[in-house]
Short mmCIF file of C-alpha atoms and ligand atoms in Angstrom, two decimals:
data_model
loop_
_atom_site.label_atom_id
_atom_site.label_comp_id
_atom_site.label_asym_id
_atom_site.label_seq_id
_atom_site.Cartn_x
_atom_site.Cartn_y
_atom_site.Cartn_z
CA MET V 173 140.92 40.65 12.03
CA ALA V 174 141.07 43.74 9.82
CA LYS V 175 141.08 47.03 11.60
CA GLN V 176 141.12 50.65 10.52
CA TYR V 177 142.35 53.64 12.40
CA PRO V 178 140.17 56.59 11.48
CA GLN V 179 141.49 60.14 11.27
CA ASP V 180 140.13 62.75 13.63
CA GLY V 181 136.39 62.50 13.87
CA PRO V 182 133.72 62.67 16.48
CA GLY V 183 134.82 60.73 19.51
CA THR V 184 138.19 59.58 18.25
CA PRO V 185 141.23 59.87 20.49
CA PRO V 186 143.78 62.59 19.66
CA ALA V 187 145.85 61.80 16.59
CA ASN V 188 149.03 61.24 18.58
CA THR V 189 147.51 58.34 20.52
CA LEU V 190 146.49 56.71 17.27
CA LEU V 191 149.97 57.11 15.86
CA GLN V 192 151.37 55.66 19.01
CA SER V 193 149.26 52.55 18.73
CA LEU V 194 150.33 52.09 15.12
CA HIS V 195 154.03 52.79 15.33
CA ASP V 196 155.13 52.62 18.92
CA LEU V 197 154.32 49.00 19.71
CA PRO V 198 156.29 47.19 22.39
CA ARG V 199 159.08 45.16 20.89
CA GLY V 200 160.94 42.09 22.09
CA PRO V 201 164.68 41.60 22.24
CA THR V 202 164.95 41.02 18.49
CA GLY V 203 162.65 43.92 17.62
CA GLU V 204 159.53 41.84 17.07
CA ILE V 205 156.21 43.51 17.81
CA LEU V 206 154.91 41.88 20.95
CA THR V 207 151.24 42.61 21.48
CA ASN V 208 150.18 42.20 17.86
CA MET V 209 151.68 38.74 17.99
CA LEU V 210 149.43 37.55 20.79
CA PRO V 211 147.45 34.56 19.58
CA THR V 212 143.65 34.74 19.19
CA PRO V 213 142.09 31.96 21.30
CA ASP V 214 140.75 28.92 19.51
CA THR V 215 136.93 28.73 19.52
CA SER V 216 136.59 25.86 17.03
CA HIS V 217 134.79 23.74 19.66
CA VAL V 218 131.97 26.29 20.08
CA SER V 219 128.55 25.73 18.52
CA PHE V 220 127.22 29.10 17.37
CA ASN V 221 123.53 28.07 17.45
CA THR V 222 122.98 30.05 20.64
CA ILE V 223 126.37 31.71 21.11
CA TYR V 224 127.70 34.87 19.46
CA GLU V 225 130.47 34.09 17.02
CA PRO V 226 133.66 36.17 17.51
CA SER V 227 133.28 39.15 15.17
CA GLU V 228 134.70 42.59 14.45
CA ASP V 229 133.61 43.85 17.87
CA SER V 230 135.27 40.97 19.75
CA PHE V 231 138.49 41.49 17.80
CA LEU V 232 138.36 45.24 18.44
CA LEU V 233 138.38 44.44 22.17
CA LEU V 234 141.43 42.18 21.76
CA ASP V 235 143.27 44.77 19.67
CA THR V 236 142.40 47.65 22.00
CA LEU V 237 143.27 45.91 25.24
CA SER V 238 146.61 44.79 23.82
CA SER V 239 147.42 48.17 22.20
CA THR V 240 150.49 50.02 23.43
CA THR V 241 148.47 52.79 25.07
CA GLU V 242 146.22 50.41 27.00
CA VAL V 243 149.02 48.04 27.97
CA THR V 244 151.05 50.97 29.29
CA TRP V 245 148.07 52.39 31.16
CA LEU V 246 147.00 49.06 32.67
CA ARG V 247 150.51 48.07 33.76
CA LYS V 248 150.87 51.37 35.59
CA ARG V 249 147.44 51.09 37.17
CA PHE V 250 148.08 47.57 38.47
CA ALA V 251 151.78 47.84 39.21
CA SER V 252 151.29 46.65 42.78
CA LYS V 253 148.02 44.72 42.73
CA THR V 254 146.88 41.48 41.11
CA PRO V 255 143.85 42.65 39.11
CA TYR V 256 140.53 40.82 39.32
CA LEU V 257 138.90 40.96 35.89
CA VAL V 258 135.25 40.27 35.10
CA GLU V 259 133.87 39.92 31.62
CA VAL V 260 130.12 40.26 31.23
CA GLY V 261 128.57 38.52 28.22
CA THR V 262 131.53 36.28 27.42
CA GLY V 263 129.81 34.43 24.56
CA SER V 264 132.44 32.04 23.14
CA GLY V 265 134.96 33.26 25.71
CA VAL V 266 137.40 34.61 23.14
CA VAL V 267 138.02 37.87 25.03
CA ILE V 268 138.37 36.52 28.58
CA ALA V 269 140.54 33.65 27.31
CA PHE V 270 142.78 36.14 25.51
CA LEU V 271 143.13 38.36 28.58
CA THR V 272 143.70 35.43 30.97
CA ALA V 273 146.23 33.67 28.75
CA ASN V 274 148.09 36.88 27.86
CA ALA V 275 147.83 38.60 31.22
CA GLU V 276 151.61 38.92 31.60
CA GLN V 277 151.82 40.88 28.34
CA VAL V 278 148.70 43.00 28.91
CA PHE V 279 148.73 43.68 32.66
CA GLY V 280 152.37 42.90 33.36
CA ARG V 281 151.33 40.17 35.81
CA PRO V 282 148.96 37.21 36.19
CA ILE V 283 145.31 38.01 36.94
CA LEU V 284 142.19 36.56 38.51
CA SER V 285 139.29 36.35 36.07
CA LEU V 286 135.58 35.50 36.12
CA GLY V 287 133.13 35.20 33.22
CA ILE V 288 129.40 35.92 33.29
CA ASP V 289 126.83 35.15 30.64
CA VAL V 290 123.07 34.94 30.65
CA ASN V 291 123.30 31.77 28.52
CA ALA V 292 124.64 28.66 30.30
CA ASN V 293 125.86 27.25 26.96
CA ALA V 294 128.14 30.28 26.64
CA CYS V 295 129.51 29.63 30.13
CA HIS V 296 130.45 26.05 29.21
CA ALA V 297 131.95 27.18 25.89
CA THR V 298 133.97 29.86 27.70
CA LYS V 299 135.38 27.34 30.19
CA GLU V 300 136.70 25.27 27.30
CA THR V 301 138.05 28.29 25.39
CA VAL V 302 139.96 29.43 28.48
CA ARG V 303 141.21 25.90 29.17
CA LYS V 304 142.61 25.59 25.65
CA ALA V 305 144.12 29.10 25.62
CA THR V 306 145.84 28.65 28.98
CA ALA V 307 146.92 25.01 28.51
CA GLU V 308 150.49 26.02 27.72
CA GLN V 309 150.76 28.78 30.27
CA THR V 310 152.73 28.42 33.47
CA ALA V 311 152.52 32.06 34.55
CA GLY V 312 149.62 31.17 36.79
CA SER V 313 146.67 33.44 35.98
CA LEU V 314 143.64 32.03 37.72
CA TYR V 315 140.35 31.80 35.83
CA LEU V 316 137.82 31.33 38.64
CA GLY V 317 135.14 30.07 36.29
CA SER V 318 131.99 31.23 34.58
CA ILE V 319 128.61 31.87 36.11
CA THR V 320 125.17 32.33 34.61
CA GLY V 321 123.67 35.62 35.65
CA ASP V 322 121.96 38.87 34.81
CA LEU V 323 124.87 41.30 34.34
CA CYS V 324 126.70 41.79 37.66
CA SER V 325 123.76 41.33 40.04
CA SER V 326 125.52 38.55 42.02
CA LEU V 327 128.95 40.19 42.31
CA LEU V 328 130.34 41.54 45.57
CA PRO V 329 130.26 45.35 45.49
CA GLY V 330 133.56 47.21 45.27
CA SER V 331 135.56 44.20 44.13
CA VAL V 332 136.05 44.40 40.36
CA ASP V 333 139.30 45.90 39.05
CA VAL V 334 138.75 45.42 35.33
CA LEU V 335 135.27 45.12 33.84
CA VAL V 336 134.89 44.23 30.16
CA PHE V 337 131.55 44.33 28.35
CA ASN V 338 130.68 43.77 24.72
CA PRO V 339 126.95 44.44 25.06
CA PRO V 340 123.98 43.59 22.89
CA TYR V 341 124.17 47.04 21.24
CA VAL V 342 122.00 46.77 18.13
CA PRO V 343 118.86 48.95 18.31
CA SER V 344 115.75 46.73 18.32
CA GLU V 345 112.00 47.08 18.66
CA GLU V 346 111.97 44.93 21.74
CA LEU V 347 114.43 43.87 24.37
CA PRO V 348 114.45 40.05 24.62
CA ALA V 349 113.41 38.74 28.04
CA LEU V 350 116.01 37.06 30.24
CA PRO V 351 115.96 33.27 30.01
CA GLY V 352 114.16 32.25 33.20
CA LEU V 353 114.08 28.82 34.76
CA GLU V 354 110.36 28.54 33.98
CA ARG V 355 110.60 29.64 30.37
CA LYS V 356 109.15 27.12 27.90
CA TYR V 357 109.92 27.14 24.19
CA ARG V 358 107.77 25.82 21.34
CA ASP V 359 110.76 24.25 19.63
CA LYS V 360 114.54 24.35 19.32
CA PHE V 361 114.35 27.12 16.73
CA GLU V 362 112.50 29.42 19.11
CA HIS V 363 114.96 28.55 21.90
CA ASP V 364 118.04 29.21 19.75
CA SER V 365 116.62 32.41 18.22
CA HIS V 366 115.80 33.80 21.66
CA LEU V 367 119.30 33.15 23.02
CA LEU V 368 120.94 34.59 19.91
CA ALA V 369 118.72 37.69 20.06
CA LEU V 370 119.97 38.24 23.61
CA THR V 371 123.53 38.52 22.26
CA THR V 372 122.69 41.33 19.82
CA ASP V 373 119.40 43.15 20.55
CA GLY V 374 119.78 46.18 22.79
CA GLY V 375 116.27 47.70 22.64
CA GLU V 376 115.93 51.47 22.36
CA GLU V 377 119.04 53.04 20.77
CA GLY V 378 120.67 49.68 21.50
CA MET V 379 121.34 50.99 25.00
CA GLU V 380 118.81 49.33 27.30
CA THR V 381 121.12 46.59 28.59
CA THR V 382 124.23 48.80 28.56
CA THR V 383 122.39 51.45 30.61
CA ARG V 384 121.54 48.82 33.23
CA LEU V 385 125.22 47.85 33.40
CA PHE V 386 126.31 51.50 33.71
CA ALA V 387 124.07 51.80 36.76
CA GLN V 388 126.02 48.95 38.42
CA ILE V 389 129.51 50.31 37.60
CA PRO V 390 129.89 52.79 40.52
CA TYR V 391 129.07 50.10 43.08
CA LEU V 392 130.93 47.29 41.40
CA LEU V 393 134.36 48.74 40.72
CA SER V 394 137.16 48.79 43.28
CA PRO V 395 138.89 52.17 43.88
CA SER V 396 141.42 51.24 41.18
CA GLY V 397 138.69 49.81 38.96
CA VAL V 398 138.28 50.45 35.25
CA ALA V 399 135.55 49.45 32.80
CA TYR V 400 135.90 48.87 29.06
CA ILE V 401 132.55 49.13 27.27
CA LEU V 402 132.00 48.65 23.55
CA LEU V 403 129.56 51.04 21.88
CA CYS V 404 128.31 51.40 18.32
CA ALA V 405 127.48 54.67 16.53
CA GLN V 406 123.71 54.26 17.09
CA ASN V 407 124.34 54.17 20.85
CA ARG V 408 125.38 57.86 20.56
CA PRO V 409 128.75 57.39 22.29
CA GLU V 410 129.40 61.11 22.76
CA ALA V 411 126.12 61.52 24.62
CA VAL V 412 126.94 58.43 26.69
CA LYS V 413 130.32 59.87 27.64
CA SER V 414 128.81 63.22 28.68
CA TRP V 415 126.28 61.33 30.77
CA VAL V 416 129.06 59.32 32.42
CA ALA V 417 130.96 62.52 33.27
CA GLU V 418 127.94 64.40 34.60
CA ASP V 419 125.47 61.90 35.96
CA LEU V 420 127.10 58.58 36.84
CA PRO V 421 126.87 58.30 40.67
CA LYS V 422 129.92 58.36 42.96
CA GLY V 423 131.93 60.33 40.39
CA PRO V 424 133.63 62.19 38.98
CA TRP V 425 134.15 59.54 36.31
CA LEU V 426 136.49 59.94 33.39
CA SER V 427 135.90 58.39 30.01
CA GLU V 428 137.91 58.14 26.85
CA THR V 429 137.58 56.38 23.52
CA VAL V 430 140.59 54.07 23.43
CA GLY V 431 139.84 52.00 20.34
CA SER V 432 137.63 52.25 17.26
CA SER V 433 136.98 50.60 13.94
CA GLY V 434 134.92 50.75 10.77
CA LYS V 435 134.75 54.46 10.02
CA LYS V 436 131.64 55.33 8.06
CA GLY V 437 130.69 58.88 7.03
CA GLY V 438 132.86 60.43 9.73
CA TRP V 439 131.62 58.11 12.48
CA GLU V 440 133.26 55.00 13.82
CA LYS V 441 130.94 52.10 13.58
CA LEU V 442 132.35 50.68 16.81
CA GLN V 443 134.35 52.11 19.65
CA ILE V 444 135.68 51.04 23.03
CA VAL V 445 135.22 53.48 25.88
CA ARG V 446 137.39 53.28 28.98
CA ILE V 447 135.68 54.51 32.17
CA TRP V 448 137.60 55.07 35.36
CA ASN V 449 137.90 57.12 38.49
CA GLU V 450 141.01 58.96 39.68
CA LYS V 451 139.91 59.53 43.25
CA ALA V 452 141.63 56.71 45.07
CA ALA V 453 143.98 55.12 42.57
CA GLY V 454 146.50 57.96 42.46
CA ASN V 455 147.12 57.21 38.80
CA GLY V 456 147.63 59.97 36.26
CA MET L 270 134.10 26.94 39.69
CA LYS L 271 137.14 27.62 41.86
CA LEU L 272 136.56 27.90 45.63
CA LEU L 273 137.93 31.43 45.61
CA THR L 274 134.91 32.52 43.51
CA VAL L 275 132.75 32.74 46.65
CA ASN L 276 135.08 35.49 47.88
CA PHE L 277 133.62 37.65 45.08
CA LEU L 278 129.94 36.64 45.06
CA THR L 279 126.88 37.73 46.96
CA CYS L 280 123.14 37.06 46.77
CA ALA L 281 121.53 38.51 43.63
CA VAL L 282 118.32 39.42 45.47
CA LYS L 283 118.18 43.21 45.88
CA THR L 284 116.87 43.22 49.44
CA CYS L 285 119.79 40.98 50.52
CA LYS L 286 122.46 43.47 49.45
CA THR L 287 122.36 45.36 52.75
CA SER L 288 122.42 42.22 54.91
CA SER L 289 125.77 40.93 56.16
CA GLU L 290 124.23 37.44 56.07
CA SER L 291 124.24 37.42 52.26
CA TYR L 292 128.06 37.11 52.14
CA PRO L 293 129.72 34.73 51.81
CA LEU L 294 127.22 32.38 50.20
CA HIS L 295 127.27 28.91 51.75
CA PHE L 296 128.07 25.69 49.93
CA ARG L 297 125.59 22.84 50.27
CA ASP L 298 125.98 19.29 48.89
CA ALA L 299 129.17 20.39 47.18
CA GLN L 300 131.01 17.89 45.04
CA LEU L 301 134.67 18.80 44.67
CA GLU L 302 137.15 18.11 41.93
CA GLN L 303 140.95 18.31 42.06
CA ASN L 304 142.70 19.50 38.95
CA PRO L 305 146.41 19.98 39.73
CA GLN L 306 147.96 23.06 38.13
CA THR L 307 151.50 24.40 38.08
CA PHE L 308 152.48 25.70 41.52
CA ASN L 309 153.35 29.38 41.35
CA PRO L 310 154.36 30.59 44.86
CA LEU L 311 154.74 34.20 43.74
CA PHE L 312 151.17 34.32 42.45
CA ILE L 313 149.80 32.92 45.72
CA ARG L 314 151.84 35.45 47.69
CA ASN L 315 150.57 38.27 45.46
CA ILE L 316 146.89 37.44 45.87
CA LEU L 317 147.02 36.98 49.68
CA SER L 318 146.43 40.67 50.33
CA ARG L 319 143.17 40.61 48.40
CA LEU L 320 141.63 37.56 50.06
CA ASP L 321 138.82 37.94 52.57
CA TRP L 322 140.23 35.54 55.11
CA SER L 323 137.20 35.24 57.37
CA ALA L 324 134.93 34.49 54.39
CA LEU L 325 137.42 31.92 53.09
CA THR L 326 137.59 30.29 56.52
CA THR L 327 133.81 29.94 56.51
CA THR L 328 134.00 28.29 53.08
CA ALA L 329 136.81 25.95 54.18
CA ASN L 330 134.84 24.88 57.26
CA GLU L 331 131.73 24.13 55.23
CA LEU L 332 133.70 21.94 52.86
CA GLY L 333 135.65 20.15 55.60
CA LEU L 334 138.89 21.67 54.33
CA THR L 335 139.83 23.60 57.46
CA ALA L 336 143.28 21.99 57.49
CA MET L 337 144.12 23.61 54.15
CA LEU L 338 143.86 27.14 55.52
CA PRO L 339 146.09 28.72 58.21
CA ASP L 340 144.05 30.32 61.02
CA HIS L 341 144.97 33.80 59.84
CA ASN L 342 146.19 35.37 56.61
CA PRO L 343 149.98 34.80 56.39
CA ALA L 344 150.21 38.19 54.67
CA ASP L 345 149.27 39.81 58.01
CA ASP L 346 152.59 38.63 59.48
CA MET L 347 154.45 40.47 56.75
CA MET L 348 152.84 43.82 57.44
CA VAL L 349 154.03 45.99 60.25
CA ASP L 350 152.46 49.31 61.02
CA SER L 351 155.31 51.68 60.24
CA GLU L 352 154.15 54.23 62.83
CA GLY L 353 154.15 52.05 65.91
CA ALA L 354 156.68 49.38 64.98
CA THR L 355 160.15 49.22 66.42
CA GLU L 356 163.20 48.65 64.18
CA GLU L 357 163.36 45.12 65.50
CA GLU L 358 159.73 44.41 64.58
CA LYS L 359 160.21 45.79 61.08
CA ASN L 360 163.26 43.62 60.52
CA ARG L 361 161.44 40.58 61.80
CA ALA L 362 158.59 41.24 59.35
CA LYS L 363 161.07 41.54 56.48
CA ASP L 364 162.63 38.21 57.38
CA ASN L 365 159.30 36.54 57.83
CA VAL L 366 158.99 34.27 54.85
CA ILE L 367 155.79 32.33 54.29
CA SER L 368 156.73 28.68 54.31
CA GLU L 369 156.52 26.71 51.10
CA GLU L 370 154.28 24.22 52.88
CA VAL L 371 151.70 26.91 53.66
CA LEU L 372 151.84 28.27 50.11
CA LYS L 373 151.41 24.78 48.64
CA LYS L 374 148.33 24.13 50.76
CA LEU L 375 146.90 27.48 49.68
CA HIS L 376 147.65 26.64 46.07
CA THR L 377 145.74 23.35 46.42
CA PHE L 378 142.82 25.10 48.09
CA LEU L 379 142.61 28.18 45.84
CA VAL L 380 143.89 27.00 42.47
CA ASP L 381 143.54 23.20 42.20
CA THR L 382 140.14 22.72 43.83
CA ALA L 383 136.82 23.39 42.09
CA VAL L 384 133.17 22.71 42.83
CA ILE L 385 131.45 20.82 40.04
CA GLU L 386 128.01 20.12 41.51
CA GLY L 387 126.08 21.53 44.45
CA LYS L 388 124.44 24.71 45.63
CA LEU L 389 125.35 28.09 46.99
CA VAL L 390 122.87 29.26 49.60
CA CYS L 391 122.17 32.79 50.81
CA GLY L 392 122.28 33.09 54.60
CA ASN L 393 119.73 35.89 54.54
CA CYS L 394 116.89 34.81 52.20
CA GLY L 395 117.74 31.11 51.89
CA PHE L 396 117.68 31.13 48.10
CA GLU L 397 119.68 28.23 46.61
CA TYR L 398 121.81 28.91 43.54
CA PRO L 399 122.47 25.63 41.74
CA ILE L 400 125.92 24.67 40.42
CA LYS L 401 125.89 22.25 37.50
CA GLU L 402 128.96 20.98 35.66
CA GLY L 403 130.98 23.66 37.42
CA VAL L 404 128.75 26.56 36.35
CA GLY L 405 126.78 28.40 39.03
CA ASN L 406 123.39 29.77 38.00
CA PHE L 407 122.61 33.20 39.49
CA LEU L 408 119.56 34.02 37.35
CA LEU L 409 116.63 34.71 39.65
CA PRO L 410 113.08 33.53 39.07
CA PRO L 411 110.79 36.44 38.01
CA HIS L 412 109.15 36.84 41.45
CA LEU L 413 112.53 37.63 43.05
CA VAL L 414 113.79 40.12 40.45
ZN1 ZN N 714 119.55 36.35 49.54
#
């Protein structure tokens, strides 16, 4: 779970926010750092034949969403509303389990959560990961379940308060087809390879699936809604953010890089972009 | 899949999005499972304001669980329009506590109960989304995408 905080570079947050997340962590009564202590959910039951294994990107999401700046921002945003959180592409379920089990620490209150994945195996794995992570909790966050689906196509418009997406972001020659009910495979290898490719391959610039999700964001989010999207350097995050500001419908939308890792030649390998709207939420 | 999930789902078919018949989806041949969880009255009270009561009532009727749900959202009794309300009405609203019995029923309905097998059906196009081992499948066949 190694992470690096890069110095100023393209797309990094201002230096003071970085310092804050390093030094100004919330502390408990005896001075212990709270959010860094949050346990990573156990995924030892998950078979990674068709499911993405928790990696640097998954851990960057956990670190970012439990960082002081995000915790402070989220608690303010949802001070008077139980947030409904949707994670798209849950894979093993490590992220949604973390956010459901640690909702009190992250959001300041219990949440409602729903997982979506295109692979039914991932949905079953996620259910178990959440069950294990929340077994000890009495705070009462409610994980509604996991559904198999193509991004957010079956979600009620205007309902989602927190959207989390770790997309298939690796540039690839082809975008793998969605697993249809009628799809036949030659053998298990072809089946497993196809499902695994869906977790990583993002087509042109690694953005084909992410672009489809962006198109759903304006209709999906509630007035207080916020989306956290993971991007890699090849996705051209700065261009994506300009596009969000200028061209995403029902704007104006704000975006900010709120977490990054793996600096390489002045560029972060990975970053988390927060996208939100100030129109109705009255949040500064 | 918890019953409350249908409060947040609609038909995935594009042409159904504009039809009011595509929400809520309707349970068919639903097999329910009870999995008792810790009762947290504050959590139930906090989520009341975000429930779509008429959609939930439809769901409860379809599952034969009408008795679990009060005929209107108890949160409505707590809210008084500050413009038109008299002092007396405002005080009454403040004192109006949702009974533990009502909250416990809601907890059973919203938190403890899940659908493990069955279908969710769109009232507009009739498409049936299967639920297997608690996981609903909303992937559409190619001709409907
Ligand atoms: Zn339909």
